[in-house]
PDB file of C-alpha atoms in Angstrom:
ATOM      1  CA  MET E  36      27.856  43.810 -26.166  1.00  0.00           C
ATOM      2  CA  LEU E  37      25.133  41.356 -26.268  1.00  0.00           C
ATOM      3  CA  ILE E  38      23.784  40.010 -22.881  1.00  0.00           C
ATOM      4  CA  LEU E  39      22.698  36.378 -22.600  1.00  0.00           C
ATOM      5  CA  PRO E  40      20.401  35.439 -19.912  1.00  0.00           C
ATOM      6  CA  SER E  41      22.217  34.390 -16.841  1.00  0.00           C
ATOM      7  CA  SER E  42      20.295  31.041 -16.738  1.00  0.00           C
ATOM      8  CA  TRP E  43      22.191  29.868 -19.585  1.00  0.00           C
ATOM      9  CA  THR E  44      25.484  29.988 -18.254  1.00  0.00           C
ATOM     10  CA  THR E  45      24.599  29.368 -14.618  1.00  0.00           C
ATOM     11  CA  ALA E  46      23.862  25.699 -15.093  1.00  0.00           C
ATOM     12  CA  TYR E  47      27.866  25.115 -15.634  1.00  0.00           C
ATOM     13  CA  GLY E  48      29.439  28.289 -15.793  1.00  0.00           C
ATOM     14  CA  GLY E  49      30.875  30.067 -12.881  1.00  0.00           C
ATOM     15  CA  PRO E  50      32.541  28.814  -9.796  1.00  0.00           C
ATOM     16  CA  GLU E  51      29.282  27.684  -8.363  1.00  0.00           C
ATOM     17  CA  GLY E  52      28.142  25.635 -11.571  1.00  0.00           C
ATOM     18  CA  ARG E  53      31.752  24.194 -11.891  1.00  0.00           C
ATOM     19  CA  ALA E  54      31.779  23.173  -8.112  1.00  0.00           C
ATOM     20  CA  ARG E  55      28.504  21.465  -8.716  1.00  0.00           C
ATOM     21  CA  LEU E  56      29.436  19.616 -11.887  1.00  0.00           C
ATOM     22  CA  GLU E  57      32.861  18.526  -9.908  1.00  0.00           C
ATOM     23  CA  ALA E  58      30.842  17.293  -6.743  1.00  0.00           C
ATOM     24  CA  LEU E  59      28.860  15.355  -9.006  1.00  0.00           C
ATOM     25  CA  LEU E  60      31.663  13.824 -11.076  1.00  0.00           C
ATOM     26  CA  LEU E  61      33.367  12.732  -7.946  1.00  0.00           C
ATOM     27  CA  ALA E  62      30.293  11.099  -6.750  1.00  0.00           C
ATOM     28  CA  VAL E  63      29.614   9.405  -9.923  1.00  0.00           C
ATOM     29  CA  ALA E  64      33.483   8.102  -9.475  1.00  0.00           C
ATOM     30  CA  GLY E  65      32.088   6.759  -6.124  1.00  0.00           C
ATOM     31  CA  GLY E  66      29.432   4.706  -7.951  1.00  0.00           C
ATOM     32  CA  ASP E  67      26.622   7.155  -7.039  1.00  0.00           C
ATOM     33  CA  ARG E  68      23.713   6.454  -9.669  1.00  0.00           C
ATOM     34  CA  GLU E  69      21.873   9.380  -8.408  1.00  0.00           C
ATOM     35  CA  ALA E  70      24.865  11.778  -9.004  1.00  0.00           C
ATOM     36  CA  LEU E  71      25.068  10.290 -12.683  1.00  0.00           C
ATOM     37  CA  ALA E  72      21.087  10.784 -12.981  1.00  0.00           C
ATOM     38  CA  ALA E  73      21.593  14.569 -11.869  1.00  0.00           C
ATOM     39  CA  LEU E  74      24.757  15.121 -13.887  1.00  0.00           C
ATOM     40  CA  TYR E  75      22.876  13.837 -17.049  1.00  0.00           C
ATOM     41  CA  GLN E  76      19.980  16.308 -16.290  1.00  0.00           C
ATOM     42  CA  SER E  77      22.369  19.154 -15.718  1.00  0.00           C
ATOM     43  CA  THR E  78      24.383  18.630 -18.988  1.00  0.00           C
ATOM     44  CA  ARG E  79      22.801  16.546 -21.505  1.00  0.00           C
ATOM     45  CA  GLY E  80      21.916  19.631 -23.636  1.00  0.00           C
ATOM     46  CA  ALA E  81      25.594  20.750 -23.875  1.00  0.00           C
ATOM     47  CA  VAL E  82      26.694  16.977 -24.383  1.00  0.00           C
ATOM     48  CA  TYR E  83      24.011  16.610 -27.222  1.00  0.00           C
ATOM     49  CA  GLY E  84      24.760  20.021 -28.700  1.00  0.00           C
ATOM     50  CA  LEU E  85      28.296  19.152 -29.028  1.00  0.00           C
ATOM     51  CA  ALA E  86      27.622  15.773 -30.567  1.00  0.00           C
ATOM     52  CA  LEU E  87      25.105  17.212 -32.848  1.00  0.00           C
ATOM     53  CA  SER E  88      27.417  19.932 -33.988  1.00  0.00           C
ATOM     54  CA  LEU E  89      30.170  17.415 -34.986  1.00  0.00           C
ATOM     55  CA  LEU E  90      28.011  14.391 -36.152  1.00  0.00           C
ATOM     56  CA  ARG E  91      25.237  16.633 -37.936  1.00  0.00           C
ATOM     57  CA  SER E  92      22.809  13.932 -37.549  1.00  0.00           C
ATOM     58  CA  ARG E  93      20.186  13.880 -34.884  1.00  0.00           C
ATOM     59  CA  GLU E  94      19.838  10.175 -34.305  1.00  0.00           C
ATOM     60  CA  GLU E  95      23.781   9.503 -34.221  1.00  0.00           C
ATOM     61  CA  ALA E  96      24.056  12.615 -31.815  1.00  0.00           C
ATOM     62  CA  GLN E  97      21.525  10.941 -29.406  1.00  0.00           C
ATOM     63  CA  ASP E  98      23.380   7.630 -29.578  1.00  0.00           C
ATOM     64  CA  VAL E  99      26.788   9.374 -28.833  1.00  0.00           C
ATOM     65  CA  THR E 100      25.097  11.335 -25.916  1.00  0.00           C
ATOM     66  CA  GLN E 101      23.949   8.011 -24.298  1.00  0.00           C
ATOM     67  CA  ASP E 102      27.302   6.460 -25.265  1.00  0.00           C
ATOM     68  CA  ALA E 103      29.040   9.423 -23.332  1.00  0.00           C
ATOM     69  CA  PHE E 104      27.238   9.172 -20.369  1.00  0.00           C
ATOM     70  CA  VAL E 105      27.954   5.426 -20.116  1.00  0.00           C
ATOM     71  CA  ARG E 106      31.801   6.513 -20.801  1.00  0.00           C
ATOM     72  CA  ILE E 107      31.341   9.055 -18.279  1.00  0.00           C
ATOM     73  CA  TRP E 108      29.984   6.395 -15.508  1.00  0.00           C
ATOM     74  CA  GLU E 109      33.115   4.280 -16.605  1.00  0.00           C
ATOM     75  CA  LYS E 110      35.818   6.882 -16.513  1.00  0.00           C
ATOM     76  CA  ALA E 111      34.726   9.073 -13.735  1.00  0.00           C
ATOM     77  CA  PRO E 112      37.207   7.509 -11.347  1.00  0.00           C
ATOM     78  CA  GLN E 113      39.844   8.807 -13.507  1.00  0.00           C
ATOM     79  CA  TYR E 114      38.611  12.342 -13.567  1.00  0.00           C
ATOM     80  CA  ARG E 115      41.126  14.656 -11.568  1.00  0.00           C
ATOM     81  CA  PRO E 116      39.666  17.855 -10.367  1.00  0.00           C
ATOM     82  CA  GLN E 117      41.885  20.135 -12.337  1.00  0.00           C
ATOM     83  CA  GLY E 118      40.361  22.724 -14.899  1.00  0.00           C
ATOM     84  CA  SER E 119      36.832  22.510 -15.873  1.00  0.00           C
ATOM     85  CA  PRO E 120      34.692  19.396 -15.287  1.00  0.00           C
ATOM     86  CA  MET E 121      32.423  20.252 -18.270  1.00  0.00           C
ATOM     87  CA  ALA E 122      35.559  20.343 -20.579  1.00  0.00           C
ATOM     88  CA  TRP E 123      36.679  16.925 -19.392  1.00  0.00           C
ATOM     89  CA  MET E 124      32.970  15.752 -20.121  1.00  0.00           C
ATOM     90  CA  LEU E 125      32.885  17.343 -23.476  1.00  0.00           C
ATOM     91  CA  ALA E 126      36.469  15.872 -24.672  1.00  0.00           C
ATOM     92  CA  VAL E 127      34.742  12.590 -23.945  1.00  0.00           C
ATOM     93  CA  VAL E 128      31.831  13.414 -26.163  1.00  0.00           C
ATOM     94  CA  ARG E 129      33.876  14.830 -28.860  1.00  0.00           C
ATOM     95  CA  ASN E 130      36.185  11.598 -28.639  1.00  0.00           C
ATOM     96  CA  LEU E 131      33.279   9.340 -29.362  1.00  0.00           C
ATOM     97  CA  ALA E 132      31.875  11.527 -31.960  1.00  0.00           C
ATOM     98  CA  LEU E 133      35.188  11.570 -33.880  1.00  0.00           C
ATOM     99  CA  MET E 134      35.224   7.695 -33.813  1.00  0.00           C
ATOM    100  CA  ARG E 135      31.766   7.573 -34.928  1.00  0.00           C
ATOM    101  CA  LEU E 136      32.639  10.015 -37.745  1.00  0.00           C
ATOM    102  CA  ARG E 137      35.614   7.741 -38.756  1.00  0.00           C
ATOM    103  CA  GLU E 138      33.507   4.593 -38.377  1.00  0.00           C
ATOM    104  CA  ARG E 139      30.944   5.750 -40.781  1.00  0.00           C
ATOM    105  CA  GLY E 140      33.234   8.032 -42.984  1.00  0.00           C
ATOM    106  CA  ARG E 141      30.494  10.608 -43.563  1.00  0.00           C
ATOM    107  CA  PHE E 142      29.492  14.028 -42.821  1.00  0.00           C
ATOM    108  CA  GLN E 143      26.238  15.184 -43.171  1.00  0.00           C
ATOM    109  CA  PRO E 144      24.689  18.953 -42.958  1.00  0.00           C
ATOM    110  CA  LEU E 145      23.048  19.851 -40.093  1.00  0.00           C
ATOM    111  CA  ALA E 146      19.314  20.695 -40.441  1.00  0.00           C
ATOM    112  CA  GLU E 147      18.228  24.303 -39.082  1.00  0.00           C
ATOM    113  CA  GLU E 148      15.587  22.613 -36.821  1.00  0.00           C
ATOM    114  CA  GLU E 149      18.454  20.416 -35.341  1.00  0.00           C
ATOM    115  CA  TRP E 150      20.644  23.628 -34.525  1.00  0.00           C
ATOM    116  CA  ASP E 151      17.651  25.447 -33.154  1.00  0.00           C
ATOM    117  CA  ALA E 152      16.634  22.414 -30.916  1.00  0.00           C
ATOM    118  CA  ILE E 153      20.034  22.738 -28.934  1.00  0.00           C
ATOM    119  CA  PRO E 154      19.097  26.092 -26.875  1.00  0.00           C
ATOM    120  CA  ALA E 155      15.778  24.454 -26.288  1.00  0.00           C
ATOM    121  CA  ARG E 156      17.480  21.766 -24.041  1.00  0.00           C
ATOM    122  CA  ALA E 157      19.533  24.151 -21.975  1.00  0.00           C
ATOM    123  CA  PRO E 158      18.046  24.451 -18.338  1.00  0.00           C
ATOM    124  CA  GLY E 159      16.165  27.427 -17.651  1.00  0.00           C
ATOM    125  CA  VAL E 160      15.352  28.801 -21.112  1.00  0.00           C
ATOM    126  CA  THR E 161      12.039  30.448 -20.992  1.00  0.00           C
ATOM    127  CA  PRO E 162       9.786  30.122 -24.108  1.00  0.00           C
ATOM    128  CA  GLU E 163      10.207  33.729 -24.946  1.00  0.00           C
ATOM    129  CA  ASP E 164      14.019  33.515 -24.898  1.00  0.00           C
ATOM    130  CA  ARG E 165      14.132  30.478 -26.881  1.00  0.00           C
ATOM    131  CA  ALA E 166      12.008  32.101 -29.752  1.00  0.00           C
ATOM    132  CA  LEU E 167      14.159  35.141 -29.585  1.00  0.00           C
ATOM    133  CA  LEU E 168      17.301  33.026 -29.570  1.00  0.00           C
ATOM    134  CA  GLN E 169      16.132  30.675 -32.327  1.00  0.00           C
ATOM    135  CA  THR E 170      15.415  33.949 -34.626  1.00  0.00           C
ATOM    136  CA  ALA E 171      18.647  35.234 -34.034  1.00  0.00           C
ATOM    137  CA  LEU E 172      20.627  32.015 -34.371  1.00  0.00           C
ATOM    138  CA  GLY E 173      19.245  31.504 -37.789  1.00  0.00           C
ATOM    139  CA  ARG E 174      21.214  34.539 -38.835  1.00  0.00           C
ATOM    140  CA  LEU E 175      24.504  32.959 -38.162  1.00  0.00           C
ATOM    141  CA  GLY E 176      26.842  30.942 -40.252  1.00  0.00           C
ATOM    142  CA  ASP E 177      27.361  27.322 -39.002  1.00  0.00           C
ATOM    143  CA  ARG E 178      30.753  27.991 -37.229  1.00  0.00           C
ATOM    144  CA  GLU E 179      29.631  31.061 -35.605  1.00  0.00           C
ATOM    145  CA  ARG E 180      26.311  29.292 -34.159  1.00  0.00           C
ATOM    146  CA  GLN E 181      28.551  26.433 -33.069  1.00  0.00           C
ATOM    147  CA  VAL E 182      30.997  28.541 -30.984  1.00  0.00           C
ATOM    148  CA  ILE E 183      28.361  30.718 -29.449  1.00  0.00           C
ATOM    149  CA  LEU E 184      26.187  27.592 -28.671  1.00  0.00           C
ATOM    150  CA  LEU E 185      29.317  26.140 -26.885  1.00  0.00           C
ATOM    151  CA  HIS E 186      30.179  29.141 -25.017  1.00  0.00           C
ATOM    152  CA  ALA E 187      26.552  30.104 -24.199  1.00  0.00           C
ATOM    153  CA  VAL E 188      24.880  26.929 -23.621  1.00  0.00           C
ATOM    154  CA  SER E 189      27.838  24.804 -22.321  1.00  0.00           C
ATOM    155  CA  GLY E 190      29.783  27.604 -20.492  1.00  0.00           C
ATOM    156  CA  LEU E 191      33.113  26.613 -22.128  1.00  0.00           C
ATOM    157  CA  LYS E 192      35.821  29.247 -22.178  1.00  0.00           C
ATOM    158  CA  HIS E 193      37.120  30.061 -25.713  1.00  0.00           C
ATOM    159  CA  ARG E 194      40.369  28.213 -25.142  1.00  0.00           C
ATOM    160  CA  GLU E 195      38.267  24.990 -24.395  1.00  0.00           C
ATOM    161  CA  ILE E 196      36.141  25.314 -27.420  1.00  0.00           C
ATOM    162  CA  ALA E 197      39.189  25.759 -29.660  1.00  0.00           C
ATOM    163  CA  ALA E 198      40.684  22.439 -28.244  1.00  0.00           C
ATOM    164  CA  LEU E 199      37.269  20.712 -28.701  1.00  0.00           C
ATOM    165  CA  LEU E 200      36.815  21.939 -32.305  1.00  0.00           C
ATOM    166  CA  GLU E 201      40.483  21.699 -33.086  1.00  0.00           C
ATOM    167  CA  LEU E 202      40.677  25.393 -34.222  1.00  0.00           C
ATOM    168  CA  PRO E 203      43.203  28.053 -33.605  1.00  0.00           C
ATOM    169  CA  LEU E 204      42.145  30.112 -30.598  1.00  0.00           C
ATOM    170  CA  ALA E 205      42.048  33.167 -32.785  1.00  0.00           C
ATOM    171  CA  THR E 206      39.412  31.575 -35.139  1.00  0.00           C
ATOM    172  CA  VAL E 207      37.334  30.825 -32.259  1.00  0.00           C
ATOM    173  CA  LEU E 208      37.445  34.296 -31.007  1.00  0.00           C
ATOM    174  CA  SER E 209      36.807  35.797 -34.286  1.00  0.00           C
ATOM    175  CA  GLN E 210      33.817  33.739 -35.015  1.00  0.00           C
ATOM    176  CA  TYR E 211      32.629  34.159 -31.903  1.00  0.00           C
ATOM    177  CA  ARG E 212      32.854  38.354 -31.900  1.00  0.00           C
ATOM    178  CA  ARG E 213      31.386  38.245 -35.621  1.00  0.00           C
ATOM    179  CA  GLY E 214      28.670  35.879 -34.079  1.00  0.00           C
ATOM    180  CA  LEU E 215      27.779  38.291 -31.472  1.00  0.00           C
ATOM    181  CA  LYS E 216      27.609  41.361 -33.577  1.00  0.00           C
ATOM    182  CA  LYS E 217      25.250  39.531 -35.951  1.00  0.00           C
ATOM    183  CA  LEU E 218      23.168  38.461 -32.793  1.00  0.00           C
ATOM    184  CA  LYS E 219      23.097  42.031 -31.404  1.00  0.00           C
ATOM    185  CA  ARG E 220      22.082  43.308 -34.957  1.00  0.00           C
ATOM    186  CA  ALA E 221      19.332  40.719 -34.924  1.00  0.00           C
ATOM    187  CA  MET E 222      17.862  41.688 -31.587  1.00  0.00           C
ATOM    188  CA  GLU E 223      17.981  45.323 -32.538  1.00  0.00           C
ATOM    189  CA  GLY E 224      15.983  44.563 -35.464  1.00  0.00           C
ATOM    190  CA  GLU E 225      18.721  45.453 -38.203  1.00  0.00           C
ATOM    191  CA  GLN E 226      19.363  43.391 -41.196  1.00  0.00           C
ATOM    192  CA  PRO E 227      22.204  40.536 -41.279  1.00  0.00           C
ATOM    193  CA  LEU E 228      25.179  41.119 -43.244  1.00  0.00           C
TER     194      LEU E 228
END
């Protein structure tokens, strides 16, 4: 199995990351602007990544990212510490992105450089890891890349990804396994399938 650098998932995955995000969200609910800034710094890559994967437009994804943090600020008092705080935040992003898609009535293809920019925004990724990841991600299909980035960069569980992308869990698991196999082959220097 492919082992991803722990820095990619420790920012929001695992008990420590979830507890940190939860504490930040609760502080934001209390009106703490510094907590909002810390939350933004910790999660902007994942928020932007999901917006970009849905909207397929860098400009619109940037707009939705900013709108999402405004909405998180407004809705934080409604947050209840159950489940994943990151999943709650990404549900806000997903809803805003889907509203934007309905308003615009369009869907653009996502450029390779925009997909490659997602891991660059992940906290703690070294330039060497980033270059290796970008090369390997270039060998994945769109859905495989989307699922792997949401899992590895955002730290979301497969069932959370399935809910966010409105896909069956089996499809998400299949895309994830297939993508990991391709990444492993890419890292071992084999040709893609």
